[in-house]
Coordinates of C-alpha atoms and ligand atoms in Angstrom, one line a residue:
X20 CA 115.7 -77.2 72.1
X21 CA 114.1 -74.0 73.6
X22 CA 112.4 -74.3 76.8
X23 CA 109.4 -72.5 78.0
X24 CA 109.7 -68.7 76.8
X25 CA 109.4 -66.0 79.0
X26 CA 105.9 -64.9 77.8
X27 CA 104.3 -68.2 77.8
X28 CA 105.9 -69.0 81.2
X29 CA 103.9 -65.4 82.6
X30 CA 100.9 -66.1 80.4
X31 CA 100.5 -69.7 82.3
X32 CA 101.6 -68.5 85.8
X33 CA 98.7 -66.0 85.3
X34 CA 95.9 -68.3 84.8
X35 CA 97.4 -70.3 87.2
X36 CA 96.6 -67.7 89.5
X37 CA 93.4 -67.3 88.4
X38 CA 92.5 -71.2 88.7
X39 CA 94.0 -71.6 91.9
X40 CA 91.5 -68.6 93.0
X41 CA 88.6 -70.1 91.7
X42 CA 89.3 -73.9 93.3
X43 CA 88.7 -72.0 96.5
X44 CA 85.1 -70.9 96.3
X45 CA 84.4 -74.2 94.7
X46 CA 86.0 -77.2 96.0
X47 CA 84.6 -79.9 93.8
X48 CA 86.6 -79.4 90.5
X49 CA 89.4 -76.6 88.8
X50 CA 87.0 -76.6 86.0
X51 CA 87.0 -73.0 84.8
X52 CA 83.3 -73.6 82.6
X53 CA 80.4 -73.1 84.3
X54 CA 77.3 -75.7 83.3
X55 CA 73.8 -73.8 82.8
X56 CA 71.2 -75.0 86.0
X57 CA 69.2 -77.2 83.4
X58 CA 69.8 -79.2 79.9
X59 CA 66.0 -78.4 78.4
X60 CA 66.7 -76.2 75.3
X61 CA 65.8 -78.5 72.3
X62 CA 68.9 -78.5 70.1
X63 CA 68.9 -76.5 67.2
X64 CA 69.5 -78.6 63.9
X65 CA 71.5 -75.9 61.3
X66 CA 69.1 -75.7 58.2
X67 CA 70.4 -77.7 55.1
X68 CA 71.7 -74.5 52.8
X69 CA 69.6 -74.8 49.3
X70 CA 71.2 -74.9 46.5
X71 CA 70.6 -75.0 42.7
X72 CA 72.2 -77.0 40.0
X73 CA 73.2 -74.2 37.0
X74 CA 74.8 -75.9 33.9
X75 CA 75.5 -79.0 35.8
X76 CA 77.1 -77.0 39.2
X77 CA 75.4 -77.3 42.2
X78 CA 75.5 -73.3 43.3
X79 CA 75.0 -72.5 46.9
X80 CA 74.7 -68.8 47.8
X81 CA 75.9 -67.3 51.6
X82 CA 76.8 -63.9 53.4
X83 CA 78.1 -63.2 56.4
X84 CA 76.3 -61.0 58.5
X85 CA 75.7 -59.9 61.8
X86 CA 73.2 -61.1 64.4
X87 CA 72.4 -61.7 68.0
X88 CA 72.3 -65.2 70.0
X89 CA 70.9 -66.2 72.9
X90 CA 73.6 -68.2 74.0
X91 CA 71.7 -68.1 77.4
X92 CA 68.4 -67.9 77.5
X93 CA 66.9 -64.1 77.1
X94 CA 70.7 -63.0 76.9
X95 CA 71.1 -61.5 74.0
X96 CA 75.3 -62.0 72.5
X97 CA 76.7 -60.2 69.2
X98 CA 77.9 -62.6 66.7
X99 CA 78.2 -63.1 63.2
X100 CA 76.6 -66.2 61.3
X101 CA 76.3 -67.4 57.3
X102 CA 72.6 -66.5 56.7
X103 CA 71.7 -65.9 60.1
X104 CA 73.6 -64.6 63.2
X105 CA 75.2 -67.7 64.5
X106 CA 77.2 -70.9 62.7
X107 CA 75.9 -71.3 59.1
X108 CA 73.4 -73.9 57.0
X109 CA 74.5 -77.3 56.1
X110 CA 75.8 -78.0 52.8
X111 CA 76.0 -81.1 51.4
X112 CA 76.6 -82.3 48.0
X113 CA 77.8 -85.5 47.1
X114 CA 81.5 -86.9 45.7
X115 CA 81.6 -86.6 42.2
X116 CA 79.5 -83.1 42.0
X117 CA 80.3 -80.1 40.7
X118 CA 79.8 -77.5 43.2
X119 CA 80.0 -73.9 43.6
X120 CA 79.9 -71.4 46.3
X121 CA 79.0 -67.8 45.9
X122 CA 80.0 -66.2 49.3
X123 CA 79.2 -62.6 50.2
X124 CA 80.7 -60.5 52.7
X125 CA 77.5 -59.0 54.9
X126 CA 80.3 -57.5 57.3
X127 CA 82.4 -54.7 58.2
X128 CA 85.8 -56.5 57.5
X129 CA 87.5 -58.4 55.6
X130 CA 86.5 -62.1 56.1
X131 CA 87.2 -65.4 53.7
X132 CA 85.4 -69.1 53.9
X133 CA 87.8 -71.8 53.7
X134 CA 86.6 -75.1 53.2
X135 CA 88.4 -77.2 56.1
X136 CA 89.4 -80.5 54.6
X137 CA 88.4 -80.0 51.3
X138 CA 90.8 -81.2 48.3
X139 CA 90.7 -78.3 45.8
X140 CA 92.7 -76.0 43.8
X141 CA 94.2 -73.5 45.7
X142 CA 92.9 -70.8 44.7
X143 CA 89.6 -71.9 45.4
X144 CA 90.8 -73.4 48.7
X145 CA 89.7 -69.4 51.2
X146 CA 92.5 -69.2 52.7
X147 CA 94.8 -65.8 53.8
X148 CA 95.2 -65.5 50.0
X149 CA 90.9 -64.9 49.2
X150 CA 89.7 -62.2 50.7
X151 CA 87.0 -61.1 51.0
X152 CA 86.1 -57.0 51.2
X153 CA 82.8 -55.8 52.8
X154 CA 80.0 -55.9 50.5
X155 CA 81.9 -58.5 47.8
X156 CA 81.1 -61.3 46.5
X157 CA 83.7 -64.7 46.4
X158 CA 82.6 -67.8 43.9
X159 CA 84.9 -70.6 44.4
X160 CA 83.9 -73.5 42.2
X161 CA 85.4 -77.1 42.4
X162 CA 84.9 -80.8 41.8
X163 CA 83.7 -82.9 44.9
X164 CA 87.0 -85.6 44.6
X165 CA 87.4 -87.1 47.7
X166 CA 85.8 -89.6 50.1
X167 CA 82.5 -88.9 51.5
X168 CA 83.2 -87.2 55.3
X169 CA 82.3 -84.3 57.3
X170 CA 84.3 -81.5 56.8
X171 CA 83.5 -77.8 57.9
X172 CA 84.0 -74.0 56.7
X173 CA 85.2 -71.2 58.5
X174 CA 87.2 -67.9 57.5
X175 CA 91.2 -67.8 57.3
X176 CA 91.8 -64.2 57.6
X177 CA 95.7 -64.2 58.6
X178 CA 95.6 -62.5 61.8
X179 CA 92.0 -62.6 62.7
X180 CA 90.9 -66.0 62.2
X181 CA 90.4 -66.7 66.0
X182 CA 88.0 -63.7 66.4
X183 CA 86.0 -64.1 63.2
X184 CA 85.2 -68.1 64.3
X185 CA 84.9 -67.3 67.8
X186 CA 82.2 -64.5 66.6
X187 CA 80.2 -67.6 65.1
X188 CA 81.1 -68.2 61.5
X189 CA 81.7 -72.1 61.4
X190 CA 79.2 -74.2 59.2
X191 CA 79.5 -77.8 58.2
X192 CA 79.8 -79.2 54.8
X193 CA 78.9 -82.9 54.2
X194 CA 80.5 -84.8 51.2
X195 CA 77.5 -87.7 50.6
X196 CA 78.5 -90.9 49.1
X197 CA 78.2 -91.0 45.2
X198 CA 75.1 -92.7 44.6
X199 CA 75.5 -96.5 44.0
X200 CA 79.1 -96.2 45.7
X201 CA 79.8 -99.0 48.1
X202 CA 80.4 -96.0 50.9
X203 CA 76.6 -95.0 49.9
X204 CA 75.4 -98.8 51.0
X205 CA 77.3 -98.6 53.8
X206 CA 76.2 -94.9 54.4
X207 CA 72.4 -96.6 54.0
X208 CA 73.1 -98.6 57.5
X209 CA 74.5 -96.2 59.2
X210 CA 71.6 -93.4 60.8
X211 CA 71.5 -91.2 58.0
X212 CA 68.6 -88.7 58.2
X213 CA 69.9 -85.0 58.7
X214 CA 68.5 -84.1 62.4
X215 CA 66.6 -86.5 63.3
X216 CA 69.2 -89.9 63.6
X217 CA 72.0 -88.0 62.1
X218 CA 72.5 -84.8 63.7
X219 CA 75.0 -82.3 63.2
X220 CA 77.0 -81.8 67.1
X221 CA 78.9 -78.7 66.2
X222 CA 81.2 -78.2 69.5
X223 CA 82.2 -74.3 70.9
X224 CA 83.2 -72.8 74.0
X225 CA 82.6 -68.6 74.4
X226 CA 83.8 -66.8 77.1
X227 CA 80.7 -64.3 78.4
X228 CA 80.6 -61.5 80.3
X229 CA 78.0 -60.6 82.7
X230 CA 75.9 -58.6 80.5
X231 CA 76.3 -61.7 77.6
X232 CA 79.1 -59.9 75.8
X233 CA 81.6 -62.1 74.2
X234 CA 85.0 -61.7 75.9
X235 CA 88.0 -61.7 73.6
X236 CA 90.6 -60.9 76.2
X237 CA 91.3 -64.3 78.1
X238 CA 94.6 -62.8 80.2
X239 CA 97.0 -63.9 78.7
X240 CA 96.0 -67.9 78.6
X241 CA 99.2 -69.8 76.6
X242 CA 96.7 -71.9 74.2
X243 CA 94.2 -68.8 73.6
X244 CA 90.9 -68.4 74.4
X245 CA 89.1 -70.7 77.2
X246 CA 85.3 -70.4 77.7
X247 CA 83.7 -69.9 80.6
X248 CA 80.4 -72.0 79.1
X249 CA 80.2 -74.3 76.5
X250 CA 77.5 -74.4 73.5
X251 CA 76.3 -76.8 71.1
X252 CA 75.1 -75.6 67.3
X253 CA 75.0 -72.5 69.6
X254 CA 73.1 -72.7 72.5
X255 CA 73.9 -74.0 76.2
X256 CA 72.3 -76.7 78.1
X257 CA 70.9 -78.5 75.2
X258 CA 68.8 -81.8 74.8
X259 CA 68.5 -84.1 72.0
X260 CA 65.3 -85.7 71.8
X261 CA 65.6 -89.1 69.8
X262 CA 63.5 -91.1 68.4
X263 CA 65.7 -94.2 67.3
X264 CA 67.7 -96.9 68.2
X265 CA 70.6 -95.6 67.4
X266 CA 71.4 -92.3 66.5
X267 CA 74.7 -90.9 64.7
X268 CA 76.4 -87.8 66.1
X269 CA 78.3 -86.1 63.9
X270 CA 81.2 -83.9 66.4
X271 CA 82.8 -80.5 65.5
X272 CA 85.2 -78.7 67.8
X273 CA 85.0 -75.8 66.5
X274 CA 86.4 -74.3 69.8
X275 CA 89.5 -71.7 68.8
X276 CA 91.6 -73.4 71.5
X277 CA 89.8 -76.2 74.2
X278 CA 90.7 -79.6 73.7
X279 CA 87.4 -82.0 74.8
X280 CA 87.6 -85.5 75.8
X281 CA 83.9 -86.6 74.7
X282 CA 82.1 -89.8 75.6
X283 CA 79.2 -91.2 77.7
X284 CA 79.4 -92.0 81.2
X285 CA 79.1 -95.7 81.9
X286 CA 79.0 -96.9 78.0
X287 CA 80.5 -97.0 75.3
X288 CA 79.8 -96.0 71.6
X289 CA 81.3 -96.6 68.1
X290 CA 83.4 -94.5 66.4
X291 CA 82.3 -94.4 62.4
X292 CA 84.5 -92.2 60.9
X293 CA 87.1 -89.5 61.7
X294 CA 87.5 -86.3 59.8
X295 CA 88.6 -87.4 56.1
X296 CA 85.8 -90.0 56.3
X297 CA 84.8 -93.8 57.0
X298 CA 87.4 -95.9 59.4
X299 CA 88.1 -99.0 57.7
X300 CA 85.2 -100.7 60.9
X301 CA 84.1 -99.1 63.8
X302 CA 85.7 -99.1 66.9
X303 CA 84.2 -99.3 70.4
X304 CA 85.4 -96.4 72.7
X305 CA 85.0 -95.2 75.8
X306 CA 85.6 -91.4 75.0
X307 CA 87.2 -89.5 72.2
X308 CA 89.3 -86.3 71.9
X309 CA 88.7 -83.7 69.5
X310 CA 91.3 -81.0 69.8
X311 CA 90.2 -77.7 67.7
X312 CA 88.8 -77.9 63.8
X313 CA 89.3 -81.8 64.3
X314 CA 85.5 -84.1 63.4
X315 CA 84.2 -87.7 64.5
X316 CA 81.2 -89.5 63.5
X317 CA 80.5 -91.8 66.4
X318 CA 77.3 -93.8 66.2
X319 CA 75.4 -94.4 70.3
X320 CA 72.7 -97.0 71.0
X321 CA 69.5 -96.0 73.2
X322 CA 66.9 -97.6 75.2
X323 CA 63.4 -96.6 75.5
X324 CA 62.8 -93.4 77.9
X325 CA 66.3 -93.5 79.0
X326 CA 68.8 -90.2 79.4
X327 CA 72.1 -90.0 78.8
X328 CA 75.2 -87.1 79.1
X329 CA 77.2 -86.5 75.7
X330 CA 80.3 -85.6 78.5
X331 CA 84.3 -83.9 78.4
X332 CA 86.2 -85.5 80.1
X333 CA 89.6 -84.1 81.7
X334 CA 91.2 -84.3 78.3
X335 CA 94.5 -86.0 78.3
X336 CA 96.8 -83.1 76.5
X337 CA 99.9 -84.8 77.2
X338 CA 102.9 -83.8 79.9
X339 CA 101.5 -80.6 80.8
X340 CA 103.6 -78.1 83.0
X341 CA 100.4 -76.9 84.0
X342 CA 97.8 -78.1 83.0
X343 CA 94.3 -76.9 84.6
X344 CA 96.0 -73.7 82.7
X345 CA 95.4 -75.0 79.5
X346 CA 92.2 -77.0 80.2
X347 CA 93.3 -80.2 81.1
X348 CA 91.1 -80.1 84.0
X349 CA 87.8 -79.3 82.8
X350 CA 85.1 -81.4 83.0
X351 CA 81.7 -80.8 82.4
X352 CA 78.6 -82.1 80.4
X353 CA 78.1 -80.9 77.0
X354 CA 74.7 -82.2 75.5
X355 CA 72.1 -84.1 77.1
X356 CA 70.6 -87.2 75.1
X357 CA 66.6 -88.2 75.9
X358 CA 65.4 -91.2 74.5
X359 CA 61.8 -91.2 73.7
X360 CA 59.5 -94.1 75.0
X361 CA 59.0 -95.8 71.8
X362 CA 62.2 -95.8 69.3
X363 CA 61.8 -96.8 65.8
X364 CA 64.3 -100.1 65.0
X365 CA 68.2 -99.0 63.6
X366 CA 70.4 -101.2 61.6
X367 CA 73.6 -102.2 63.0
X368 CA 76.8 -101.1 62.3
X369 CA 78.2 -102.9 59.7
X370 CA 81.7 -104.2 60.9
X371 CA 83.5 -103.7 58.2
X372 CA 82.5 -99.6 56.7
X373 CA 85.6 -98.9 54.0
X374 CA 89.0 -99.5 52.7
X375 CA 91.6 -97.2 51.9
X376 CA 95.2 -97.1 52.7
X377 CA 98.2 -95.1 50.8
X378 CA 101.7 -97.1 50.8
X379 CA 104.6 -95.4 53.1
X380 CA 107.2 -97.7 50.7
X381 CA 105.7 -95.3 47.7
X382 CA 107.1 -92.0 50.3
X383 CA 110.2 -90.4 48.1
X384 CA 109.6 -87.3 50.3
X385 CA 110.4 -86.4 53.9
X386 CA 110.0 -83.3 55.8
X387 CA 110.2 -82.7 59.3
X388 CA 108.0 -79.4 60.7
X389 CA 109.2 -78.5 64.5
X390 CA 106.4 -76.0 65.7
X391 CA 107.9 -73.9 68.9
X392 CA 106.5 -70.9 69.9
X393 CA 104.9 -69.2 67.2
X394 CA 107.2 -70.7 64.8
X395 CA 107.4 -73.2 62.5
X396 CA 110.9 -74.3 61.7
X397 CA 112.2 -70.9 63.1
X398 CA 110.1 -69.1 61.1
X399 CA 107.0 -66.8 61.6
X400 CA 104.1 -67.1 58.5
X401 CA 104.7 -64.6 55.8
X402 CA 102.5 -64.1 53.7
X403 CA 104.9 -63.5 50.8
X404 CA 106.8 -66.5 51.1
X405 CA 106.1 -70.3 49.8
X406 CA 107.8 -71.9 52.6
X407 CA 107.2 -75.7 50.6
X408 CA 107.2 -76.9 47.3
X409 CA 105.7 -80.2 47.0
X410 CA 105.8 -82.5 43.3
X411 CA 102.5 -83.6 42.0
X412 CA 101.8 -86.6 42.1
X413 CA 104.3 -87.6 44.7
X414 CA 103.5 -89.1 48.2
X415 CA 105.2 -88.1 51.4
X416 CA 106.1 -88.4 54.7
X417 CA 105.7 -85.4 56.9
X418 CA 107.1 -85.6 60.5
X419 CA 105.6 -82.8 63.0
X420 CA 106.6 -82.0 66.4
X421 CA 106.0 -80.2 69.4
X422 CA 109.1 -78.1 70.9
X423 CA 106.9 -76.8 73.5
X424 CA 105.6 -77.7 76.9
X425 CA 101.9 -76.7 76.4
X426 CA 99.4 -78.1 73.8
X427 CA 99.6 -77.5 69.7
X428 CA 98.0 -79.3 67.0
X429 CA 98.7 -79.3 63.2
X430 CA 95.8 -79.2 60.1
X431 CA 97.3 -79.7 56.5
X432 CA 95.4 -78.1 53.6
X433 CA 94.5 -79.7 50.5
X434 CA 94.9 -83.7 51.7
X435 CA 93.7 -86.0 53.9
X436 CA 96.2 -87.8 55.7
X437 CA 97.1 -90.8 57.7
X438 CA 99.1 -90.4 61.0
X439 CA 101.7 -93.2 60.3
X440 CA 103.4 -92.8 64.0
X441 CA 102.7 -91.1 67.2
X442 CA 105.8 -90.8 69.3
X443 CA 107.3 -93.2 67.4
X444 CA 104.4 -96.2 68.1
X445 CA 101.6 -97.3 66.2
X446 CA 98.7 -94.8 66.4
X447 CA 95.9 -95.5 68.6
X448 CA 92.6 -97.1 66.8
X449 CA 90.8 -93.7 66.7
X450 CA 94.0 -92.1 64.6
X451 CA 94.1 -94.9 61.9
X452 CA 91.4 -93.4 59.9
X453 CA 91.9 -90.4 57.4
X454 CA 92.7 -86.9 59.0
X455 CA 93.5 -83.3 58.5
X456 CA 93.9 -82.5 61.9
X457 CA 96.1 -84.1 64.2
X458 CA 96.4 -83.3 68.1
X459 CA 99.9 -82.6 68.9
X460 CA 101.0 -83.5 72.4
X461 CA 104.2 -81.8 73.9
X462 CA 107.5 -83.3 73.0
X463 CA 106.3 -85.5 70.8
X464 CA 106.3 -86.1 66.7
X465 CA 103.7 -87.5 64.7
X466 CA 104.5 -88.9 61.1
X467 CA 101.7 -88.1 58.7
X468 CA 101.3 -89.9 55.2
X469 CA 99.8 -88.5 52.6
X470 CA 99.9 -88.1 48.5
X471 CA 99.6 -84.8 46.5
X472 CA 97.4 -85.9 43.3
X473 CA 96.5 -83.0 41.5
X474 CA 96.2 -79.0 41.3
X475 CA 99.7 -78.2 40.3
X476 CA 99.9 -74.1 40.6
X477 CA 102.8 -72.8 41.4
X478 CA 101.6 -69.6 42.1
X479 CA 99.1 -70.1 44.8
X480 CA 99.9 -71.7 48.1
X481 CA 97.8 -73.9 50.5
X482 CA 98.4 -73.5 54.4
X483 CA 99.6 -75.8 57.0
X484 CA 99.7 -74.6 60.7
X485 CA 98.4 -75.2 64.3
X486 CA 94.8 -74.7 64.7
X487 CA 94.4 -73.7 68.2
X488 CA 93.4 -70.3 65.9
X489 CA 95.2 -67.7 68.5
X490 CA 98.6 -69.6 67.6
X491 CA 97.7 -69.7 63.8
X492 CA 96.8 -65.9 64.2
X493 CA 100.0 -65.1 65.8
X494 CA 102.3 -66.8 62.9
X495 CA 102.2 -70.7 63.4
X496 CA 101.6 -71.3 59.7
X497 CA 103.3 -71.6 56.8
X498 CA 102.3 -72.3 52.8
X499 CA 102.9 -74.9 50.0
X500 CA 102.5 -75.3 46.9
X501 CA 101.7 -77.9 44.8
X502 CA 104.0 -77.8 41.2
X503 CA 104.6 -79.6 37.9
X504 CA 107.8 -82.0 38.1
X505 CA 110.6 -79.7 37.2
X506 CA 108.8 -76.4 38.2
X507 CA 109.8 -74.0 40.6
X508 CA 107.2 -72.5 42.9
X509 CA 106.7 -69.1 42.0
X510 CA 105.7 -66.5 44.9
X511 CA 105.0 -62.9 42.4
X512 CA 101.9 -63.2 43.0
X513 CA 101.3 -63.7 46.5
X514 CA 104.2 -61.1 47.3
X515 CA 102.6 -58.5 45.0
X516 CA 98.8 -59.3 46.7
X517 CA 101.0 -59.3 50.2
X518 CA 101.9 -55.9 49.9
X519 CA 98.9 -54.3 48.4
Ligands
CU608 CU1 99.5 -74.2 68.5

């Protein structure tokens, strides 16, 4: 196995140094983000995007553009948003829809939206392979086939995925319950209207400078980027004003690289659903992490004129050489919650929310994925090569493990899947759910379950790779595709587009 390389080992001793520097003008923590004086900006709720139904195809229409943000209050930050300059509307359509997507590129590069945790064709999927060229426009149209959940989108530009998120382009995309599903009577208990008992949390750490630039160099820091402050659906020091017993917070980390450890001090909440959708009943928790692109739905109780912290804890990353270096120290509060004196009455949680489950006896497939470095299986992603070839139809077993001492964490395209083992045990309750994100701790391998139905192309891959988005960027990702039984992937026309 190869140890710690060279690079990483400087890269951590650096920020080492740096840490070590700032524990001595503050002796109360090694956190590295700074928390705003006050948490009094009322959240910003993402609009809902509109859409239109066009022979039977719900059509949404969004550009990328540039903007300002006041990430600090009369600090005025570059970034890029969908219609507007930060994040992106809400979409939402409902499983069995047709929907479509018309996305425009506003900027001055090449950018592409990927639909994270979508199950699509591939070629509508945004990834590395769709492109987008300044002043284009993309339409990627699909069938809504998959349990209701909330996924995300963001661009997958191979090589500059990190700084085209980081610059604000991350939106959320709720799949609803078909109507008269037993997920939509279930959805009917839960809090369930957008921003004001179900509100979109979307989770993002930016490094600023001084003058409220956003800093892209981070020194060298193993895992990528670490902010210096932490927003919420773009702003710090935000509060939620609520007006109900219970209220359903829907969390994003759409951070490029820092792991959070989120609960509330002193209580505990329910955890609803995970990012491929519904758990099969809630389960009580204390705190929850959420390494990069990963989602929960967690559903907290109020009182009356009470306050509470939405919180990070120091994340547990695993065995960490060193680990305020990557973040494993950092605490701070995130979002504060204010209950208002008088909240309207909320349902319980029903105990029991879904069932799904595939079969690992049906598995005829095995594949073991060793990320190290900025490799996967000793390779670095080319774009020209179809590293997988998967059978339709056929379910699989897909063992992943960290080589490396620092953190990683591994999103499949296309599926949702179920995270069998962790370190060979049972997963925790929180992992049992459906996933296409999965935190991987060092040294360890996680065994993921899932079942390839439909989209046989042999032509056009989908991606797996790490999503702390600096490691992705760098080459820890590879592609699949999806064929016939009997056909051979096929990779002329992603060598051809590779070289053009
Ligand atoms: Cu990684």
């Amino acid at each position: 196995m190869n140890g710690i390389s060279r690079r990483s080992f400087l890269a951590v001793t650096g920020a080492g140094a740096a840490a070590v520097t700032l524990a001595g003008c503050n002796v109360v923590s090694t956190s590295s983000v700074s928390e705003p004086d006050a948490y009094d900006t009322a959240l910003p709720i993402p609009p809902l995007a509109e859409s239109e139904v066009i022979d039977g195809v719900r059509t949404f229409r969004i550009t990328a553009q540039p903007g300002t943000t006041e990430f600090r209050p009369d600090v005025d930050t570059p970034t890029w948003g969908w219609d507007g300059a930060y994040g992106g509307p809400t979409m939402r359509a409902a499983v069995g829809e047709r929907v479509a997507v018309e996305v425009t590129n506003g900027l001055d590069e090449a950018t592409s939206a990927h639909w994270h945790g979508m199950h699509l064709p591939p070629d509508m999927d945004g990834g590395p392979h769709q492109m987008i060229v300044p002043g284009d426009t993309w339409r990627a149209e699909w069938l809504i086939n998959q349990a209701p959940c909330t996924l995300w989108y963001h661009p997958h530009p191979h090589g500059a995925t990190e700084r085209h998120v980081y610059r604000g382009l991350a939106g959320l995309f709720y799949l609803d319950p078909a109507p008269g599903s037993d997920e939509a009577a279930v959805y009917g208990q839960l809090p369930h209207t957008y921003g004001v008992d179900d509100i979109p949390v979307v989770i993002s750490d930016k490094r600023l400078s001084d003058g409220g630039e956003l800093v892209f160099d981070d020194g060298g820091n193993e895992v990528g980027l670490l902010g210096n402050v932490v927003t919420v659906n773009g702003v710090t020091g935000a509060v939620l004003r609520v007006s109900t017993e219970r209220v359903r917070l829907r969390l994003l980390n759409a951070s490029t690289a820092r792991t959070y450890s989120l609960g509330l001090p002193g209580r505990t909440f329910q955890l609803v659903a995970t990012d491929g959708g519904l758990l099969r009943g809630p389960v009580e928790l204390e705190k929850i992490r959420l390494s990069p692109g990963e989602r929960a739905e967690v559903v907290v109780a109020m009182e009356p004129g009470e306050q509470v912290m939405l919180h990070s804890f120091e994340p547990d990353l695993g065995n960490m050489i060193v680990p305020f270096a990557v973040g494993a120290n950092d605490e701070f509060d995130v979002l504060r919650i204010e209950a208002e004196g008088e909240l309207s009455s909320s349902e319980e949680v029903p105990g029991e929310l879904t069932a799904f489950g595939q079969d690992p006896e049906q598995a005829t497939v095995r594949r073991e994925f060793r990320l190290s470095g900025r490799q996967i299986n000793d390779a670095r992603m080319d774009m020209a090569r179809i590293d997988e070839t998967v059978e339709v139809g056929t379910t699989e077993i897909w063992t992943v493990i960290n080589d490396d001492p620092s953190p990683h964490n591994f999103h499949v395209h296309d599926v949702q899947f179920e995270v069998i083992s962790v370190g060979g045990s049972e997963p925790s309750p929180e992992l049992r759910g459906r996933k296409d994100t999965v935190y991987l701790e060092p040294g360890r391998a996680v065994e993921l379950l899932m079942t390839f139905e439909d989209y046989a192309d042999p032509q056009w891959p989908y991606m797996y790779h790490c999503h702390l988005l600096r490691h992705e960027d760098e080459g820890l990702m590879g592609q699949f595709v999806v064929v016939n039984p009997g056909e051979r992937a096929d990779p002329s026309m992603i060598a051809g587009h590779a070289h053009h």
